[in-house]
Amino acid sequence: MALYSEKVMDHFRNPRNVGVIEDADAVGEVGNAKCGDIMKMYMKIDDGIITDVKFETFGCGSAIASSSMATELIKGKPLTEAMQLTNKAVTEALDGLPAHKIHCSVLAEEAIKSALEDYENRKKQ
Amino acid sequence: MIYADNAATTKMSDKAIEVMTELLKSTYGNPSSLYEFGQQAKEVLEHAREDIASVIGASPRDITFTSGGSEADNQAIVSAATFGKKRGKTHIISTAFEHHAVLHTLKKLEKEGFEVTLLDVHEDGLVRPSEVESAIREDTCLVTVMYANNEIGTIQPISEIGAICRSHGVLFHTDAVQAVGHLPIDVEKENIDMLSASAHKFHGPKGTGFLYARKGINLTNIIEGGAQERGKRAGTENVPAIATMAEALKESVSRIDQTSARLTEVRDRIIEGIGNIPHSALNGDHAKRLPSNINFCFEGIEGESLLLLLDDKGIQASSGSACTSGSLDPSHVLLAIGRVHDVAHGSLRLSLGEDITDEESDYIVKSVSEVVTYLRSFSPVWRDLESGKTAHIL
């Protein structure tokens, strides 16, 4: 049996929404290099809708796949919906992750929340 | 497929498979049985013991067959500790980058009241004999230092350490799992009191190994239940596997000079190629390393992703990243030579097989370079390094 599901390997090998948005409306970064995982998410937000999202990830196969899947799940969605995205939803969309890799999906959820928080903070200024 | 994970395990040689298949069919008797068919198995077993002993310059009675390197390490350390404790000696010296078969056994002994000193292995991954000498105390019962490191391949100054131990009357054990069959070893000349080895690291079968313990060392049983191995290791001997181990060892040792020369050449070619990747660094001393071992750290990437993408390109390798170990910390070996966590996560170990071609070595260099560049292209850590937000350390 392979370590990862076909879905994970697909998103790892062909990650969706990779890159940077230079004029992003929101940027979120979570994790640290010491633990071996860092995710950074960039969003364009228009009228309460995430019109574009991109990511950069330093991490293992499941961290890259989780980032990719998470961006797919929120792209084109309203902020309220993105805010409610859970790591469980990311894991399920990937057809599961090995037990010791669940934290990668948690990181993806946190990266989205961190970006949305950044958006709220920017609005206040 | 380019199998470059020979430090994890090796392919059995054709000769070994042939010998083992034949023995599984013909020599299934129990060596402890008194009838002729059992005694034939006993003869095969003892012949294997003689062959193995002669390869490492030992006497046959000093060889105890085990299930592999881990068991041999456990038994050697526990035996020295038991012997030491009886004489009030409860201090053990080892190094920070031993295999866990050694480190975990030492941890267990610490809970039982032993005191353990782990020596620094420095940035080059080499133990200093002078530091072994300074660490020896009145109550030191054992020094255990691996022959060659399993991750970074550095070869330790074994005979010098052995001489120091002997002059102080301290037992010296070496975990030689990565060295046996790959480096010429003579336990007498190198002042080794105990040595562990594992068959599957030199093209023999898995689940078989041996412990050499010099005459006069009383081994402590860790498996009870029978009089096999002079009462020191219970359990019906795996005669076909043991005899095959002896064959594989003889075969490996017979061509050690030519494989060493060939592998060193290919290794250095790969080290030069991979070394051209910006912000990469070889782990461990270049000269004093196993001919088959290459171990690099790359800034800005994580090892597991690297391994998966190399696997897609048909290259099987290994990494010391936390993600591949199943723990949160990267390799204790890389941390022991002073690599910081961030960099240790981005490590790659290639352990070459003897049949590697020049074309394959070029393909490895090209593939590693491509994958590192690709992973860096969307790594936030690499972006920060390149933009100057954080400083390069490699």
Short mmCIF file of C-alpha atoms in Angstrom, two decimals:
data_model
loop_
_atom_site.label_atom_id
_atom_site.label_comp_id
_atom_site.label_asym_id
_atom_site.label_seq_id
_atom_site.Cartn_x
_atom_site.Cartn_y
_atom_site.Cartn_z
CA MET A 1 0.00 0.00 0.00
CA ALA A 2 1.28 3.44 -0.87
CA LEU A 3 1.94 5.97 1.85
CA TYR A 4 -0.56 8.45 0.37
CA SER A 5 -3.86 8.25 -1.49
CA GLU A 6 -3.96 8.87 -5.23
CA LYS A 7 -5.63 12.19 -4.53
CA VAL A 8 -2.80 13.33 -2.25
CA MET A 9 -0.21 12.28 -4.81
CA ASP A 10 -2.09 14.07 -7.57
CA HIS A 11 -2.20 17.33 -5.61
CA PHE A 12 1.42 16.86 -4.57
CA ARG A 13 2.66 16.18 -8.09
CA ASN A 14 0.46 18.80 -9.75
CA PRO A 15 -0.27 21.35 -7.06
CA ARG A 16 -3.07 23.79 -7.95
CA ASN A 17 -2.77 27.52 -7.34
CA VAL A 18 0.95 27.57 -6.68
CA GLY A 19 2.65 30.93 -6.53
CA VAL A 20 2.42 34.47 -5.25
CA ILE A 21 -0.15 37.25 -5.67
CA GLU A 22 1.91 40.42 -5.62
CA ASP A 23 -1.02 42.76 -4.91
CA ALA A 24 -2.81 40.40 -2.56
CA ASP A 25 -5.59 41.72 -0.33
CA ALA A 26 -4.68 39.17 2.33
CA VAL A 27 -1.61 37.14 3.22
CA GLY A 28 -1.38 34.45 5.88
CA GLU A 29 1.65 32.48 7.00
CA VAL A 30 1.70 29.62 9.51
CA GLY A 31 4.10 26.95 10.76
CA ASN A 32 7.83 27.22 11.26
CA ALA A 33 10.89 25.87 9.55
CA LYS A 34 12.08 24.24 12.75
CA CYS A 35 9.15 21.81 12.60
CA GLY A 36 9.56 21.36 8.88
CA ASP A 37 6.33 22.97 7.62
CA ILE A 38 5.55 26.51 6.52
CA MET A 39 2.50 27.53 4.50
CA LYS A 40 1.88 30.94 3.05
CA MET A 41 -1.42 31.92 1.41
CA TYR A 42 -2.19 34.93 -0.75
CA MET A 43 -5.77 36.03 -1.56
CA LYS A 44 -7.54 38.51 -3.80
CA ILE A 45 -10.87 39.38 -2.28
CA ASP A 46 -13.63 41.23 -4.06
CA ASP A 47 -17.00 42.01 -2.57
CA GLY A 48 -16.73 39.29 0.06
CA ILE A 49 -15.64 36.67 -2.46
CA ILE A 50 -12.19 35.06 -2.70
CA THR A 51 -11.58 35.69 -6.39
CA ASP A 52 -8.06 34.31 -6.42
CA VAL A 53 -5.84 32.38 -4.04
CA LYS A 54 -2.26 31.16 -4.32
CA PHE A 55 0.10 29.39 -1.97
CA GLU A 56 3.74 28.69 -1.24
CA THR A 57 4.68 25.76 0.97
CA PHE A 58 7.86 24.41 2.50
CA GLY A 59 7.01 20.95 3.72
CA CYS A 60 6.37 17.31 3.06
CA GLY A 61 4.16 15.76 0.39
CA SER A 62 1.01 15.96 2.46
CA ALA A 63 1.70 19.60 3.41
CA ILE A 64 1.94 20.55 -0.26
CA ALA A 65 -1.14 18.49 -1.16
CA SER A 66 -3.13 19.96 1.77
CA SER A 67 -2.26 23.51 0.69
CA SER A 68 -3.26 22.76 -2.86
CA MET A 69 -6.56 21.16 -1.88
CA ALA A 70 -7.39 23.92 0.61
CA THR A 71 -6.94 26.60 -2.06
CA GLU A 72 -9.20 24.64 -4.41
CA LEU A 73 -11.88 24.41 -1.72
CA ILE A 74 -12.01 28.17 -1.09
CA LYS A 75 -11.38 29.63 -4.52
CA GLY A 76 -14.42 31.58 -5.71
CA LYS A 77 -16.14 31.09 -2.36
CA PRO A 78 -17.52 33.75 0.00
CA LEU A 79 -15.35 34.66 3.00
CA THR A 80 -17.97 33.32 5.39
CA GLU A 81 -17.67 29.89 3.77
CA ALA A 82 -13.86 29.97 3.72
CA MET A 83 -13.88 30.90 7.39
CA GLN A 84 -15.70 27.67 8.14
CA LEU A 85 -13.38 25.36 6.23
CA THR A 86 -12.05 22.70 8.60
CA ASN A 87 -8.99 20.52 8.41
CA LYS A 88 -11.38 17.57 8.36
CA ALA A 89 -12.88 18.82 5.10
CA VAL A 90 -9.39 19.14 3.60
CA THR A 91 -8.46 15.63 4.75
CA GLU A 92 -11.67 14.15 3.39
CA ALA A 93 -11.26 15.90 0.05
CA LEU A 94 -7.83 14.28 -0.17
CA ASP A 95 -9.31 10.82 0.51
CA GLY A 96 -7.60 10.77 3.89
CA LEU A 97 -4.11 11.34 5.29
CA PRO A 98 -1.92 9.06 7.41
CA ALA A 99 -2.51 9.71 11.15
CA HIS A 100 0.84 11.42 11.69
CA LYS A 101 0.14 13.76 8.75
CA ILE A 102 -3.19 15.16 9.93
CA HIS A 103 -1.34 18.22 11.27
CA CYS A 104 -0.66 19.19 7.63
CA SER A 105 -4.38 19.66 7.04
CA VAL A 106 -4.60 21.61 10.31
CA LEU A 107 -1.89 23.89 9.00
CA ALA A 108 -3.88 24.46 5.80
CA GLU A 109 -6.96 25.44 7.80
CA GLU A 110 -4.82 27.76 9.93
CA ALA A 111 -3.19 29.33 6.86
CA ILE A 112 -6.62 30.29 5.52
CA LYS A 113 -7.73 31.66 8.89
CA SER A 114 -4.48 33.62 9.19
CA ALA A 115 -5.02 35.21 5.76
CA LEU A 116 -8.63 36.08 6.58
CA GLU A 117 -7.50 37.64 9.84
CA ASP A 118 -4.96 39.70 7.92
CA TYR A 119 -7.80 40.86 5.64
CA GLU A 120 -9.90 41.95 8.61
CA ASN A 121 -6.93 43.79 10.12
CA ARG A 122 -6.22 45.60 6.86
CA LYS A 123 -9.87 46.69 6.62
CA LYS A 124 -9.70 48.26 10.08
CA GLN A 125 -6.74 50.45 9.08
CA MET B 1 14.87 2.05 -11.14
CA ILE B 2 18.03 3.26 -9.43
CA TYR B 3 18.07 1.83 -5.93
CA ALA B 4 20.20 4.22 -3.90
CA ASP B 5 19.16 3.19 -0.40
CA ASN B 6 21.68 0.44 0.26
CA ALA B 7 22.35 1.71 3.78
CA ALA B 8 18.71 0.79 4.55
CA THR B 9 19.03 -2.65 3.04
CA THR B 10 20.67 -4.36 0.08
CA LYS B 11 19.51 -6.70 -2.62
CA MET B 12 20.53 -10.30 -1.96
CA SER B 13 23.24 -11.41 -4.37
CA ASP B 14 22.43 -14.10 -6.94
CA LYS B 15 24.87 -16.40 -5.20
CA ALA B 16 23.20 -15.78 -1.83
CA ILE B 17 19.74 -16.52 -3.23
CA GLU B 18 21.05 -19.69 -4.84
CA VAL B 19 22.74 -20.91 -1.65
CA MET B 20 19.76 -20.06 0.54
CA THR B 21 17.20 -21.67 -1.76
CA GLU B 22 19.22 -24.85 -1.81
CA LEU B 23 19.67 -24.90 1.97
CA LEU B 24 15.96 -24.24 2.59
CA LYS B 25 15.25 -27.39 0.61
CA SER B 26 18.07 -29.59 1.78
CA THR B 27 19.13 -28.50 5.24
CA TYR B 28 15.99 -28.01 7.29
CA GLY B 29 17.08 -30.24 10.15
CA ASN B 30 17.36 -28.83 13.65
CA PRO B 31 21.04 -28.51 14.56
CA SER B 32 20.18 -29.53 18.12
CA SER B 33 18.81 -32.92 16.99
CA LEU B 34 21.14 -35.83 17.52
CA TYR B 35 20.39 -37.81 14.36
CA GLU B 36 22.59 -37.44 11.34
CA PHE B 37 20.19 -35.11 9.46
CA GLY B 38 20.22 -32.66 12.37
CA GLN B 39 23.96 -32.94 12.74
CA GLN B 40 24.38 -32.09 9.07
CA ALA B 41 22.64 -28.79 9.76
CA LYS B 42 24.92 -28.32 12.77
CA GLU B 43 27.90 -28.82 10.50
CA VAL B 44 26.65 -26.18 8.05
CA LEU B 45 26.10 -23.82 10.99
CA GLU B 46 29.60 -24.33 12.39
CA HIS B 47 31.14 -23.99 8.97
CA ALA B 48 29.41 -20.61 8.60
CA ARG B 49 30.77 -19.59 11.99
CA GLU B 50 34.31 -20.46 10.89
CA ASP B 51 33.95 -18.52 7.63
CA ILE B 52 32.63 -15.42 9.35
CA ALA B 53 35.27 -15.55 12.06
CA SER B 54 38.06 -15.83 9.52
CA VAL B 55 36.79 -12.83 7.54
CA ILE B 56 37.09 -10.52 10.59
CA GLY B 57 40.18 -12.13 12.08
CA ALA B 58 38.34 -13.74 14.96
CA SER B 59 38.09 -17.22 16.40
CA PRO B 60 34.87 -19.18 15.61
CA ARG B 61 33.94 -19.53 19.28
CA ASP B 62 33.76 -15.73 19.53
CA ILE B 63 30.88 -15.49 17.05
CA THR B 64 27.27 -15.60 18.31
CA PHE B 65 24.49 -15.57 15.74
CA THR B 66 21.64 -13.12 16.33
CA SER B 67 18.54 -11.88 14.54
CA GLY B 68 20.50 -8.91 13.24
CA GLY B 69 22.42 -5.79 14.16
CA SER B 70 19.92 -4.43 16.69
CA GLU B 71 19.92 -7.61 18.74
CA ALA B 72 23.72 -7.79 18.61
CA ASP B 73 23.97 -4.16 19.80
CA ASN B 74 21.52 -4.84 22.62
CA GLN B 75 23.31 -7.97 23.76
CA ALA B 76 26.80 -6.44 23.60
CA ILE B 77 25.83 -3.40 25.65
CA VAL B 78 23.73 -5.27 28.19
CA SER B 79 26.55 -7.82 28.63
CA ALA B 80 29.19 -5.16 29.26
CA ALA B 81 26.84 -3.33 31.62
CA THR B 82 26.04 -6.49 33.59
CA PHE B 83 29.73 -7.34 33.87
CA GLY B 84 30.56 -3.77 34.88
CA LYS B 85 27.85 -3.48 37.50
CA LYS B 86 29.15 -6.58 39.30
CA ARG B 87 32.43 -4.73 39.79
CA GLY B 88 30.81 -1.40 40.66
CA LYS B 89 31.44 0.13 37.24
CA THR B 90 28.35 1.87 35.91
CA HIS B 91 29.66 4.48 33.49
CA ILE B 92 29.35 4.04 29.71
CA ILE B 93 30.82 6.19 26.93
CA SER B 94 29.20 6.44 23.52
CA THR B 95 28.50 9.08 20.89
CA ALA B 96 25.59 11.35 20.09
CA PHE B 97 25.04 9.87 16.63
CA GLU B 98 24.82 6.14 17.30
CA HIS B 99 22.04 4.02 15.86
CA HIS B 100 18.95 3.89 18.07
CA ALA B 101 19.65 0.21 18.81
CA VAL B 102 22.56 1.58 20.85
CA LEU B 103 21.04 4.86 22.07
CA HIS B 104 17.77 3.32 23.24
CA THR B 105 19.60 0.51 25.05
CA LEU B 106 21.73 3.13 26.80
CA LYS B 107 18.59 5.10 27.74
CA LYS B 108 17.19 1.96 29.33
CA LEU B 109 20.41 1.44 31.29
CA GLU B 110 20.32 5.06 32.48
CA LYS B 111 16.95 4.32 34.08
CA GLU B 112 18.64 1.41 35.85
CA GLY B 113 21.25 3.71 37.35
CA PHE B 114 23.99 3.77 34.73
CA GLU B 115 25.61 7.04 33.77
CA VAL B 116 26.12 7.64 30.05
CA THR B 117 28.50 10.13 28.43
CA LEU B 118 27.71 10.87 24.78
CA LEU B 119 30.76 12.26 22.99
CA ASP B 120 30.58 15.11 20.52
CA VAL B 121 31.05 14.00 16.90
CA HIS B 122 32.01 17.49 15.68
CA GLU B 123 31.02 19.10 12.40
CA ASP B 124 32.88 16.49 10.37
CA GLY B 125 31.05 13.59 12.02
CA LEU B 126 34.21 12.12 13.54
CA VAL B 127 34.88 11.10 17.12
CA ARG B 128 38.20 12.32 18.54
CA PRO B 129 40.18 9.51 20.23
CA SER B 130 41.65 12.02 22.68
CA GLU B 131 38.13 12.88 23.82
CA VAL B 132 37.38 9.20 24.37
CA GLU B 133 40.46 9.01 26.58
CA SER B 134 39.50 12.10 28.58
CA ALA B 135 36.01 10.73 29.13
CA ILE B 136 37.24 7.41 30.58
CA ARG B 137 36.82 7.23 34.37
CA GLU B 138 37.61 4.71 37.08
CA ASP B 139 34.06 3.40 36.85
CA THR B 140 33.81 3.21 33.04
CA CYS B 141 32.78 -0.29 31.97
CA LEU B 142 32.20 0.22 28.24
CA VAL B 143 32.98 2.43 25.28
CA THR B 144 30.67 1.88 22.31
CA VAL B 145 31.35 3.78 19.08
CA MET B 146 29.93 2.88 15.69
CA TYR B 147 32.37 1.85 12.96
CA ALA B 148 30.72 3.90 10.21
CA ASN B 149 27.69 6.13 10.62
CA ASN B 150 24.52 4.89 8.92
CA GLU B 151 23.35 8.32 7.77
CA ILE B 152 26.44 10.32 6.89
CA GLY B 153 28.84 7.40 6.36
CA THR B 154 31.76 8.80 8.36
CA ILE B 155 34.31 6.15 9.35
CA GLN B 156 35.49 6.43 12.93
CA PRO B 157 39.10 6.01 14.15
CA ILE B 158 38.24 2.57 15.50
CA SER B 159 41.67 1.06 16.07
CA GLU B 160 42.88 4.17 17.91
CA ILE B 161 39.81 4.20 20.14
CA GLY B 162 40.25 0.46 20.68
CA ALA B 163 43.89 0.92 21.71
CA ILE B 164 42.92 3.60 24.22
CA CYS B 165 40.21 1.40 25.71
CA ARG B 166 42.58 -1.53 25.97
CA SER B 167 45.22 0.55 27.73
CA HIS B 168 42.61 1.59 30.29
CA GLY B 169 41.13 -1.88 30.69
CA VAL B 170 37.73 -0.77 29.37
CA LEU B 171 35.63 -2.95 27.04
CA PHE B 172 35.19 -1.59 23.52
CA HIS B 173 32.17 -2.39 21.35
CA THR B 174 31.54 -1.17 17.83
CA ASP B 175 28.29 -1.25 15.90
CA ALA B 176 29.79 -2.19 12.54
CA VAL B 177 26.51 -2.80 10.73
CA GLN B 178 27.38 -0.33 7.94
CA ALA B 179 31.00 -1.40 7.71
CA VAL B 180 31.11 -5.20 7.68
CA GLY B 181 31.40 -6.44 4.10
CA HIS B 182 32.27 -2.94 2.88
CA LEU B 183 35.50 -2.14 4.72
CA PRO B 184 38.34 -4.48 5.64
CA ILE B 185 37.99 -5.30 9.33
CA ASP B 186 40.33 -7.15 11.65
CA VAL B 187 39.12 -7.29 15.24
CA GLU B 188 42.56 -8.22 16.60
CA LYS B 189 44.51 -5.50 14.84
CA GLU B 190 41.82 -2.92 15.57
CA ASN B 191 41.57 -3.73 19.28
CA ILE B 192 37.85 -4.49 19.08
CA ASP B 193 36.34 -6.44 21.96
CA MET B 194 32.80 -6.67 20.59
CA LEU B 195 31.34 -6.02 17.15
CA SER B 196 27.80 -6.12 15.74
CA ALA B 197 26.90 -6.97 12.14
CA SER B 198 23.81 -7.55 10.04
CA ALA B 199 23.58 -9.79 6.95
CA HIS B 200 21.12 -7.73 4.93
CA LYS B 201 23.54 -4.82 4.71
CA PHE B 202 25.99 -6.90 2.66
CA HIS B 203 23.64 -8.69 0.24
CA GLY B 204 22.64 -11.41 2.68
CA PRO B 205 19.16 -12.20 4.04
CA LYS B 206 17.22 -10.07 6.53
CA GLY B 207 16.68 -11.25 10.09
CA THR B 208 20.22 -12.55 10.54
CA GLY B 209 23.34 -11.07 12.04
CA PHE B 210 26.10 -11.80 14.47
CA LEU B 211 27.88 -10.52 17.52
CA TYR B 212 31.60 -10.96 17.88
CA ALA B 213 32.72 -11.01 21.52
CA ARG B 214 36.36 -11.61 22.34
CA LYS B 215 37.24 -14.71 24.39
CA GLY B 216 36.70 -14.06 28.06
CA ILE B 217 33.70 -11.78 27.65
CA ASN B 218 30.73 -13.35 29.33
CA LEU B 219 27.62 -12.59 27.29
CA THR B 220 24.32 -11.97 29.06
CA ASN B 221 21.32 -13.67 27.53
CA ILE B 222 18.59 -11.44 26.26
CA ILE B 223 16.61 -14.35 24.85
CA GLU B 224 16.13 -17.32 27.18
CA GLY B 225 14.86 -20.76 26.37
CA GLY B 226 17.52 -23.12 25.11
CA ALA B 227 21.15 -24.09 24.91
CA GLN B 228 21.79 -22.81 21.40
CA GLU B 229 24.83 -20.61 20.81
CA ARG B 230 26.61 -22.07 23.87
CA GLY B 231 23.61 -21.12 25.97
CA LYS B 232 23.92 -17.42 25.13
CA ARG B 233 21.13 -17.04 22.63
CA ALA B 234 18.11 -19.32 22.71
CA GLY B 235 16.06 -20.20 19.66
CA THR B 236 16.50 -22.70 16.85
CA GLU B 237 19.22 -21.38 14.59
CA ASN B 238 18.14 -20.10 11.18
CA VAL B 239 20.68 -22.33 9.47
CA PRO B 240 19.88 -21.45 5.83
CA ALA B 241 20.02 -17.71 6.57
CA ILE B 242 23.17 -17.96 8.68
CA ALA B 243 25.03 -20.02 6.09
CA THR B 244 23.88 -17.59 3.39
CA MET B 245 25.15 -14.68 5.48
CA ALA B 246 28.57 -16.33 5.55
CA GLU B 247 28.51 -16.79 1.76
CA ALA B 248 27.40 -13.20 1.18
CA LEU B 249 30.10 -11.90 3.49
CA LYS B 250 32.85 -13.90 1.79
CA GLU B 251 31.57 -12.73 -1.59
CA SER B 252 31.48 -9.04 -0.55
CA VAL B 253 34.87 -9.14 1.11
CA SER B 254 36.52 -10.93 -1.82
CA ARG B 255 35.92 -7.91 -4.06
CA ILE B 256 36.13 -5.16 -1.46
CA ASP B 257 39.11 -3.45 -3.15
CA GLN B 258 37.52 -3.18 -6.56
CA THR B 259 34.05 -2.16 -5.31
CA SER B 260 35.60 0.42 -2.99
CA ALA B 261 37.62 1.97 -5.77
CA ARG B 262 34.71 1.99 -8.17
CA LEU B 263 32.18 3.35 -5.66
CA THR B 264 34.54 6.04 -4.40
CA GLU B 265 34.92 7.28 -7.95
CA VAL B 266 31.16 7.40 -8.57
CA ARG B 267 30.48 8.84 -5.13
CA ASP B 268 32.89 11.71 -5.69
CA ARG B 269 31.41 12.39 -9.10
CA ILE B 270 27.95 12.68 -7.56
CA ILE B 271 29.21 14.75 -4.61
CA GLU B 272 30.82 17.17 -7.05
CA GLY B 273 27.64 17.39 -9.14
CA ILE B 274 25.21 17.84 -6.27
CA GLY B 275 27.68 20.21 -4.59
CA ASN B 276 27.12 22.59 -7.50
CA ILE B 277 23.54 23.16 -6.38
CA PRO B 278 23.60 26.58 -4.68
CA HIS B 279 23.26 26.61 -0.90
CA SER B 280 23.78 22.90 -0.44
CA ALA B 281 26.36 21.20 1.78
CA LEU B 282 27.80 17.74 2.17
CA ASN B 283 27.17 16.25 5.59
CA GLY B 284 30.14 14.57 7.22
CA ASP B 285 33.81 14.42 6.31
CA HIS B 286 34.41 13.80 2.61
CA ALA B 287 37.52 11.64 2.82
CA LYS B 288 36.76 9.49 5.85
CA ARG B 289 33.44 8.15 4.63
CA LEU B 290 31.98 4.96 3.22
CA PRO B 291 32.55 4.68 -0.53
CA SER B 292 28.79 4.29 -1.02
CA ASN B 293 27.58 7.21 1.09
CA ILE B 294 26.42 10.64 -0.05
CA ASN B 295 24.49 12.91 2.31
CA PHE B 296 23.55 16.50 1.56
CA CYS B 297 21.50 19.28 3.12
CA PHE B 298 19.69 21.78 0.93
CA GLU B 299 18.34 25.08 2.14
CA GLY B 300 14.70 25.94 1.60
CA ILE B 301 13.26 22.49 0.94
CA GLU B 302 11.94 19.58 2.96
CA GLY B 303 13.30 16.06 2.56
CA GLU B 304 10.14 14.02 2.18
CA SER B 305 8.94 16.01 -0.84
CA LEU B 306 12.37 15.55 -2.34
CA LEU B 307 12.23 11.77 -1.82
CA LEU B 308 8.73 11.44 -3.30
CA LEU B 309 9.68 13.38 -6.43
CA LEU B 310 12.92 11.42 -6.82
CA ASP B 311 10.87 8.24 -6.51
CA ASP B 312 8.71 9.53 -9.38
CA LYS B 313 11.93 9.80 -11.37
CA GLY B 314 12.85 6.23 -10.49
CA ILE B 315 15.40 6.97 -7.75
CA GLN B 316 15.00 5.47 -4.29
CA ALA B 317 16.77 7.40 -1.54
CA SER B 318 16.38 8.42 2.09
CA SER B 319 16.21 11.58 4.20
CA GLY B 320 16.72 12.67 7.77
CA SER B 321 13.70 14.96 7.77
CA ALA B 322 11.19 14.69 10.58
CA CYS B 323 8.45 13.76 8.15
CA THR B 324 10.27 10.62 7.13
CA SER B 325 11.08 9.62 10.69
CA GLY B 326 7.54 9.98 12.00
CA SER B 327 8.69 12.31 14.80
CA LEU B 328 8.80 16.08 15.04
CA ASP B 329 12.56 16.27 15.13
CA PRO B 330 14.83 15.74 12.19
CA SER B 331 17.68 13.21 12.28
CA HIS B 332 19.65 13.11 15.54
CA VAL B 333 22.75 12.47 13.43
CA LEU B 334 22.41 15.74 11.51
CA LEU B 335 21.67 17.63 14.72
CA ALA B 336 24.75 15.99 16.30
CA ILE B 337 27.03 17.41 13.59
CA GLY B 338 25.55 20.83 14.21
CA ARG B 339 22.99 21.23 11.45
CA VAL B 340 20.11 23.43 12.60
CA HIS B 341 16.57 22.03 12.39
CA ASP B 342 15.55 24.12 9.36
CA VAL B 343 18.41 22.72 7.29
CA ALA B 344 18.33 19.19 8.71
CA HIS B 345 14.76 18.81 7.40
CA GLY B 346 16.12 19.29 3.88
CA SER B 347 18.51 16.37 3.81
CA LEU B 348 19.09 13.60 1.30
CA ARG B 349 21.00 10.35 1.73
CA LEU B 350 22.05 8.35 -1.29
CA SER B 351 23.72 5.02 -0.54
CA LEU B 352 24.96 3.51 -3.76
CA GLY B 353 24.91 -0.06 -4.94
CA GLU B 354 28.00 -1.61 -6.50
CA ASP B 355 26.41 -1.95 -9.92
CA ILE B 356 25.73 1.77 -10.41
CA THR B 357 26.77 3.10 -13.82
CA ASP B 358 28.23 6.48 -14.80
CA GLU B 359 25.01 7.27 -16.71
CA GLU B 360 22.96 6.53 -13.61
CA SER B 361 25.16 8.75 -11.47
CA ASP B 362 24.74 11.62 -13.95
CA TYR B 363 20.98 11.03 -13.96
CA ILE B 364 20.95 11.21 -10.14
CA VAL B 365 22.76 14.56 -10.15
CA LYS B 366 20.45 15.95 -12.82
CA SER B 367 17.31 14.72 -11.05
CA VAL B 368 18.29 15.99 -7.61
CA SER B 369 19.16 19.36 -9.08
CA GLU B 370 15.82 19.60 -10.92
CA VAL B 371 13.75 18.57 -7.92
CA VAL B 372 15.55 20.94 -5.52
CA THR B 373 15.06 23.84 -7.96
CA TYR B 374 11.39 22.95 -8.42
CA LEU B 375 10.63 22.68 -4.69
CA ARG B 376 12.45 25.94 -4.01
CA SER B 377 10.31 27.66 -6.67
CA PHE B 378 7.33 27.67 -4.31
CA SER B 379 9.02 27.48 -0.93
CA PRO B 380 8.32 30.48 1.32
CA VAL B 381 11.55 29.67 3.20
CA TRP B 382 13.57 29.90 -0.01
CA ARG B 383 11.80 33.15 -0.97
CA ASP B 384 12.84 34.71 2.35
CA LEU B 385 16.41 33.50 1.90
CA GLU B 386 16.65 34.82 -1.63
CA SER B 387 15.06 38.18 -0.81
CA GLY B 388 17.52 38.64 2.04
CA LYS B 389 14.77 38.59 4.67
CA THR B 390 16.64 35.71 6.31
CA ALA B 391 20.31 34.86 5.94
CA HIS B 392 21.71 31.88 4.08
CA ILE B 393 23.65 29.52 6.30
CA LEU B 394 24.84 27.00 3.71
#
